Amino acid sequence: MAELGGAAERIAARDLDFQIDPVRGRELSGLAAAMERMRAALLESQRELWRTAEDRRRLNAAFAHDLRTPVTVLKGTVELARARAHGEESPAGVEGSLAVISEQVERLERYAAAMARVTKFEDRACVRAPVKPAEAVDAIERQATAYVAARGTGCGLRFAVSDRLRARARADGGVPLELDMQVVEEVLGNVLSNACGHASALVTVELDLAPGGDAATSAAPDASPALAVTVTDDGPGF
């Protein structure tokens, strides 16, 4: 009885990380076994709640981190548009700022739609679709240019595209790249944020083609290669 009473007090205090030892007596041993099953079930439930809370914390952190990039671009572009509107900037310059704002708003909408049903960070699906190489290059260059300009830290951008990617972009009827552009933009924004924060004066974004990751498909003549995005800065490193 003392053994069972002590176990009940520990369970009531939510101290579940122990094991109820068998006790003598047919009735009391059955009760002890039932209490042990209850303790184990409560412990697993407690651990599951902790895992759920940890998944939610990581997901919220990912939300906050991934939203910083488009919000930064929006804020910087709005300030630039205001300056252009009150200055002698041509209407084309103002229209360019509005186009950047519209593009970032659409990106936020796509991100919200993609994450609406996600309960764990690992649930985020990568949905690839055919994208023309020229369109991918233009989209990445626009994002990189807008983000570096919006940071307003005096940091410059060098954008480079490899010869083989340029050749693929110029070729008519070439095999498109299989990309999830939403994910590409999110990852690029995160890396650019780090680069701009640590660069001395220059951030470089280089685009290239790499062999496809699937050995079964990369051997095929018309296999879609992977897009390689490299971001470097001239900061002190770490």
mmCIF file of C-alpha atoms in Angstrom:
data_model
loop_
_atom_site.group_PDB
_atom_site.id
_atom_site.type_symbol
_atom_site.label_atom_id
_atom_site.label_comp_id
_atom_site.label_asym_id
_atom_site.label_seq_id
_atom_site.Cartn_x
_atom_site.Cartn_y
_atom_site.Cartn_z
ATOM 1 C CA MET A 1 0.000 0.000 0.000
ATOM 2 C CA ALA A 2 2.878 2.362 0.787
ATOM 3 C CA GLU A 3 4.396 1.641 -2.637
ATOM 4 C CA LEU A 4 1.112 2.366 -4.412
ATOM 5 C CA GLY A 5 0.418 5.446 -2.290
ATOM 6 C CA GLY A 6 3.838 6.910 -3.119
ATOM 7 C CA ALA A 7 3.317 6.215 -6.818
ATOM 8 C CA ALA A 8 -0.099 7.913 -6.766
ATOM 9 C CA GLU A 9 1.408 11.007 -5.122
ATOM 10 C CA ARG A 10 4.153 11.231 -7.776
ATOM 11 C CA ILE A 11 1.599 10.850 -10.572
ATOM 12 C CA ALA A 12 -0.569 13.584 -9.003
ATOM 13 C CA ALA A 13 2.505 15.841 -8.934
ATOM 14 C CA ARG A 14 3.105 15.085 -12.661
ATOM 15 C CA ASP A 15 6.364 13.350 -11.845
ATOM 16 C CA LEU A 16 5.969 10.523 -14.348
ATOM 17 C CA ASP A 17 9.546 9.545 -15.106
ATOM 18 C CA PHE A 18 9.710 6.461 -12.915
ATOM 19 C CA GLN A 19 8.406 2.908 -12.926
ATOM 20 C CA ILE A 20 5.986 1.268 -10.501
ATOM 21 C CA ASP A 21 7.533 -1.971 -9.302
ATOM 22 C CA PRO A 22 5.373 -5.073 -8.924
ATOM 23 C CA VAL A 23 3.850 -5.564 -5.469
ATOM 24 C CA ARG A 24 2.800 -8.754 -3.689
ATOM 25 C CA GLY A 25 -0.789 -9.915 -3.498
ATOM 26 C CA ARG A 26 -3.164 -10.799 -6.278
ATOM 27 C CA GLU A 27 -5.443 -7.776 -5.947
ATOM 28 C CA LEU A 28 -2.712 -5.255 -5.194
ATOM 29 C CA SER A 29 -0.463 -6.564 -7.969
ATOM 30 C CA GLY A 30 -3.308 -6.079 -10.466
ATOM 31 C CA LEU A 31 -3.834 -2.544 -9.160
ATOM 32 C CA ALA A 32 -0.107 -1.813 -9.407
ATOM 33 C CA ALA A 33 -0.022 -3.064 -13.009
ATOM 34 C CA ALA A 34 -3.011 -0.886 -13.895
ATOM 35 C CA MET A 35 -1.372 2.149 -12.281
ATOM 36 C CA GLU A 36 1.851 1.449 -14.197
ATOM 37 C CA ARG A 37 -0.057 1.373 -17.485
ATOM 38 C CA MET A 38 -1.746 4.653 -16.540
ATOM 39 C CA ARG A 39 1.606 6.231 -15.626
ATOM 40 C CA ALA A 40 3.183 5.124 -18.918
ATOM 41 C CA ALA A 41 0.206 6.437 -20.928
ATOM 42 C CA LEU A 42 0.319 9.793 -19.125
ATOM 43 C CA LEU A 43 4.065 10.057 -19.708
ATOM 44 C CA GLU A 44 3.683 9.396 -23.420
ATOM 45 C CA SER A 45 0.848 11.927 -23.601
ATOM 46 C CA GLN A 46 3.031 14.490 -21.852
ATOM 47 C CA ARG A 47 5.880 13.844 -24.273
ATOM 48 C CA GLU A 48 3.542 14.132 -27.258
ATOM 49 C CA LEU A 49 2.276 17.482 -25.965
ATOM 50 C CA TRP A 50 5.887 18.653 -25.640
ATOM 51 C CA ARG A 51 6.661 17.522 -29.194
ATOM 52 C CA THR A 52 3.568 19.338 -30.473
ATOM 53 C CA ALA A 53 4.564 22.522 -28.650
ATOM 54 C CA GLU A 54 8.113 22.246 -30.013
ATOM 55 C CA ASP A 55 6.820 21.743 -33.571
ATOM 56 C CA ARG A 56 4.605 24.808 -33.170
ATOM 57 C CA ARG A 57 7.519 26.861 -31.823
ATOM 58 C CA ARG A 58 9.720 25.888 -34.778
ATOM 59 C CA LEU A 59 6.899 26.575 -37.229
ATOM 60 C CA ASN A 60 6.248 30.029 -35.745
ATOM 61 C CA ALA A 61 9.965 30.793 -35.916
ATOM 62 C CA ALA A 62 10.018 29.721 -39.569
ATOM 63 C CA PHE A 63 6.980 31.906 -40.318
ATOM 64 C CA ALA A 64 8.620 34.944 -38.739
ATOM 65 C CA HIS A 65 11.936 34.329 -40.473
ATOM 66 C CA ASP A 66 10.511 33.748 -43.941
ATOM 67 C CA LEU A 67 8.214 36.776 -43.730
ATOM 68 C CA ARG A 68 11.103 39.146 -43.028
ATOM 69 C CA THR A 69 12.409 39.090 -46.597
ATOM 70 C CA PRO A 70 9.271 40.177 -48.508
ATOM 71 C CA VAL A 71 8.367 42.629 -45.741
ATOM 72 C CA THR A 72 11.848 44.184 -45.972
ATOM 73 C CA VAL A 73 11.509 44.500 -49.741
ATOM 74 C CA LEU A 74 8.029 46.003 -49.403
ATOM 75 C CA LYS A 75 9.139 48.581 -46.837
ATOM 76 C CA GLY A 76 12.189 49.607 -48.848
ATOM 77 C CA THR A 77 10.257 49.812 -52.099
ATOM 78 C CA VAL A 78 7.453 51.854 -50.552
ATOM 79 C CA GLU A 79 10.004 54.377 -49.262
ATOM 80 C CA LEU A 80 11.622 54.502 -52.693
ATOM 81 C CA ALA A 81 8.247 54.967 -54.387
ATOM 82 C CA ARG A 82 7.410 57.831 -52.030
ATOM 83 C CA ALA A 83 10.705 59.520 -52.812
ATOM 84 C CA ARG A 84 10.136 59.103 -56.531
ATOM 85 C CA ALA A 85 6.564 60.373 -56.308
ATOM 86 C CA HIS A 86 7.681 63.575 -54.550
ATOM 87 C CA GLY A 87 10.741 64.080 -56.742
ATOM 88 C CA GLU A 88 11.298 64.441 -60.414
ATOM 89 C CA GLU A 89 11.356 60.731 -61.135
ATOM 90 C CA SER A 90 9.712 59.642 -64.349
ATOM 91 C CA PRO A 91 6.394 57.750 -64.234
ATOM 92 C CA ALA A 92 8.264 54.664 -65.433
ATOM 93 C CA GLY A 93 10.346 54.663 -62.229
ATOM 94 C CA VAL A 94 7.237 54.824 -60.072
ATOM 95 C CA GLU A 95 5.649 52.070 -62.135
ATOM 96 C CA GLY A 96 8.731 49.926 -61.547
ATOM 97 C CA SER A 97 8.392 50.376 -57.791
ATOM 98 C CA LEU A 98 4.714 49.452 -57.938
ATOM 99 C CA ALA A 99 5.577 46.331 -59.937
ATOM 100 C CA VAL A 100 8.016 45.235 -57.235
ATOM 101 C CA ILE A 101 5.405 45.862 -54.534
ATOM 102 C CA SER A 102 2.796 43.877 -56.455
ATOM 103 C CA GLU A 103 5.228 40.984 -56.944
ATOM 104 C CA GLN A 104 6.094 40.831 -53.243
ATOM 105 C CA VAL A 105 2.417 40.989 -52.217
ATOM 106 C CA GLU A 106 1.712 38.025 -54.515
ATOM 107 C CA ARG A 107 4.653 36.205 -52.957
ATOM 108 C CA LEU A 108 3.204 36.772 -49.473
ATOM 109 C CA GLU A 109 -0.150 35.470 -50.649
ATOM 110 C CA ARG A 110 1.459 32.317 -52.092
ATOM 111 C CA TYR A 111 3.430 31.785 -48.900
ATOM 112 C CA ALA A 112 0.322 32.158 -46.735
ATOM 113 C CA ALA A 113 -1.585 29.713 -48.934
ATOM 114 C CA ALA A 114 1.268 27.189 -48.846
ATOM 115 C CA MET A 115 1.589 27.316 -45.065
ATOM 116 C CA ALA A 116 -2.117 27.543 -44.185
ATOM 117 C CA ARG A 117 -2.549 23.805 -43.617
ATOM 118 C CA VAL A 118 0.920 23.061 -42.259
ATOM 119 C CA THR A 119 1.052 21.975 -38.613
ATOM 120 C CA LYS A 120 4.681 20.816 -38.571
ATOM 121 C CA PHE A 121 7.695 22.263 -40.350
ATOM 122 C CA GLU A 122 8.374 18.888 -41.985
ATOM 123 C CA ASP A 123 4.889 18.890 -43.530
ATOM 124 C CA ARG A 124 5.838 21.636 -45.975
ATOM 125 C CA ALA A 125 5.724 20.039 -49.404
ATOM 126 C CA CYS A 126 8.039 20.955 -52.253
ATOM 127 C CA VAL A 127 5.827 21.225 -55.340
ATOM 128 C CA ARG A 128 7.934 21.407 -58.495
ATOM 129 C CA ALA A 129 6.634 22.709 -61.792
ATOM 130 C CA PRO A 130 8.263 23.324 -65.201
ATOM 131 C CA VAL A 131 9.868 26.770 -65.326
ATOM 132 C CA LYS A 132 11.649 28.229 -68.331
ATOM 133 C CA PRO A 133 15.307 28.908 -67.472
ATOM 134 C CA ALA A 134 15.042 32.523 -68.647
ATOM 135 C CA GLU A 135 12.018 33.106 -66.409
ATOM 136 C CA ALA A 136 13.777 31.561 -63.407
ATOM 137 C CA VAL A 137 16.873 33.717 -63.970
ATOM 138 C CA ASP A 138 14.774 36.882 -64.323
ATOM 139 C CA ALA A 139 12.731 36.132 -61.197
ATOM 140 C CA ILE A 140 15.806 35.430 -59.061
ATOM 141 C CA GLU A 141 17.607 38.521 -60.341
ATOM 142 C CA ARG A 142 14.583 40.717 -59.617
ATOM 143 C CA GLN A 143 14.287 39.357 -56.086
ATOM 144 C CA ALA A 144 17.993 39.684 -55.330
ATOM 145 C CA THR A 145 18.154 43.220 -56.726
ATOM 146 C CA ALA A 146 15.044 44.352 -54.859
ATOM 147 C CA TYR A 147 16.137 42.803 -51.573
ATOM 148 C CA VAL A 148 19.681 44.212 -51.576
ATOM 149 C CA ALA A 149 18.360 47.645 -52.550
ATOM 150 C CA ALA A 150 15.668 47.526 -49.851
ATOM 151 C CA ARG A 151 18.166 46.717 -47.114
ATOM 152 C CA GLY A 152 19.626 50.187 -47.570
ATOM 153 C CA THR A 153 22.981 49.231 -46.041
ATOM 154 C CA GLY A 154 25.101 50.550 -48.908
ATOM 155 C CA CYS A 155 25.828 47.001 -50.005
ATOM 156 C CA GLY A 156 26.145 46.339 -53.731
ATOM 157 C CA LEU A 157 25.041 43.302 -55.722
ATOM 158 C CA ARG A 158 26.867 41.365 -58.415
ATOM 159 C CA PHE A 159 24.620 38.964 -60.315
ATOM 160 C CA ALA A 160 26.296 36.324 -62.488
ATOM 161 C CA VAL A 161 24.871 33.588 -64.712
ATOM 162 C CA SER A 162 27.010 30.742 -66.050
ATOM 163 C CA ASP A 163 27.492 30.304 -69.790
ATOM 164 C CA ARG A 164 25.703 26.949 -69.853
ATOM 165 C CA LEU A 165 22.654 28.385 -68.074
ATOM 166 C CA ARG A 166 22.595 31.361 -70.441
ATOM 167 C CA ALA A 167 22.802 28.979 -73.394
ATOM 168 C CA ARG A 168 19.907 26.968 -72.015
ATOM 169 C CA ALA A 169 17.887 30.139 -71.444
ATOM 170 C CA ARG A 170 18.466 31.256 -75.046
ATOM 171 C CA ALA A 171 17.659 27.871 -76.578
ATOM 172 C CA ASP A 172 14.155 27.574 -77.986
ATOM 173 C CA GLY A 173 12.240 24.510 -76.902
ATOM 174 C CA GLY A 174 14.842 23.474 -74.327
ATOM 175 C CA VAL A 175 13.991 21.269 -71.388
ATOM 176 C CA PRO A 176 12.578 23.459 -68.597
ATOM 177 C CA LEU A 177 13.806 23.399 -65.028
ATOM 178 C CA GLU A 178 11.642 21.582 -62.483
ATOM 179 C CA LEU A 179 11.439 24.079 -59.624
ATOM 180 C CA ASP A 180 9.279 25.144 -56.713
ATOM 181 C CA MET A 181 9.899 28.863 -57.192
ATOM 182 C CA GLN A 182 8.209 29.706 -53.886
ATOM 183 C CA VAL A 183 10.755 27.611 -52.011
ATOM 184 C CA VAL A 184 13.616 28.934 -54.157
ATOM 185 C CA GLU A 185 12.617 32.516 -53.305
ATOM 186 C CA GLU A 186 12.281 31.761 -49.596
ATOM 187 C CA VAL A 187 15.685 30.083 -49.370
ATOM 188 C CA LEU A 188 17.315 32.826 -51.441
ATOM 189 C CA GLY A 189 15.787 35.487 -49.200
ATOM 190 C CA ASN A 190 17.099 33.807 -46.057
ATOM 191 C CA VAL A 191 20.634 33.466 -47.441
ATOM 192 C CA LEU A 192 20.613 37.020 -48.817
ATOM 193 C CA SER A 193 19.560 38.297 -45.409
ATOM 194 C CA ASN A 194 22.619 36.703 -43.834
ATOM 195 C CA ALA A 195 24.919 37.894 -46.624
ATOM 196 C CA CYS A 196 23.721 41.499 -46.488
ATOM 197 C CA GLY A 197 24.057 41.501 -42.717
ATOM 198 C CA HIS A 198 27.727 40.476 -42.836
ATOM 199 C CA ALA A 199 29.010 41.883 -46.145
ATOM 200 C CA SER A 200 31.475 44.723 -46.197
ATOM 201 C CA ALA A 201 30.410 46.164 -49.537
ATOM 202 C CA LEU A 202 29.375 43.445 -51.988
ATOM 203 C CA VAL A 203 27.093 40.422 -52.220
ATOM 204 C CA THR A 204 27.412 38.075 -55.191
ATOM 205 C CA VAL A 205 24.657 35.776 -56.475
ATOM 206 C CA GLU A 206 25.738 33.188 -59.042
ATOM 207 C CA LEU A 207 23.419 30.866 -60.965
ATOM 208 C CA ASP A 208 24.529 27.661 -62.637
ATOM 209 C CA LEU A 209 23.262 24.236 -63.666
ATOM 210 C CA ALA A 210 24.125 21.085 -61.757
ATOM 211 C CA PRO A 211 23.326 17.453 -62.560
ATOM 212 C CA GLY A 212 19.883 16.328 -61.414
ATOM 213 C CA GLY A 213 19.726 14.692 -58.007
ATOM 214 C CA ASP A 214 17.805 11.593 -59.130
ATOM 215 C CA ALA A 215 20.247 9.092 -60.650
ATOM 216 C CA ALA A 216 17.413 7.282 -62.401
ATOM 217 C CA THR A 217 16.315 10.381 -64.301
ATOM 218 C CA SER A 218 19.551 12.332 -64.583
ATOM 219 C CA ALA A 219 20.929 9.722 -66.971
ATOM 220 C CA ALA A 220 18.117 10.366 -69.427
ATOM 221 C CA PRO A 221 18.981 12.662 -72.366
ATOM 222 C CA ASP A 222 16.120 15.067 -71.584
ATOM 223 C CA ALA A 223 16.517 15.032 -67.797
ATOM 224 C CA SER A 224 16.054 18.358 -66.080
ATOM 225 C CA PRO A 225 19.199 19.496 -64.273
ATOM 226 C CA ALA A 226 19.194 21.119 -60.883
ATOM 227 C CA LEU A 227 19.490 24.861 -60.406
ATOM 228 C CA ALA A 228 22.553 25.799 -58.346
ATOM 229 C CA VAL A 229 22.346 29.147 -56.525
ATOM 230 C CA THR A 230 25.505 30.361 -54.789
ATOM 231 C CA VAL A 231 25.524 33.450 -52.553
ATOM 232 C CA THR A 232 28.803 34.915 -51.294
ATOM 233 C CA ASP A 233 29.763 38.119 -49.543
ATOM 234 C CA ASP A 234 32.999 39.990 -48.889
ATOM 235 C CA GLY A 235 32.556 40.073 -45.122
ATOM 236 C CA PRO A 236 34.994 38.720 -42.507
ATOM 237 C CA GLY A 237 33.492 35.231 -42.523
ATOM 238 C CA PHE A 238 33.008 33.130 -39.439
#
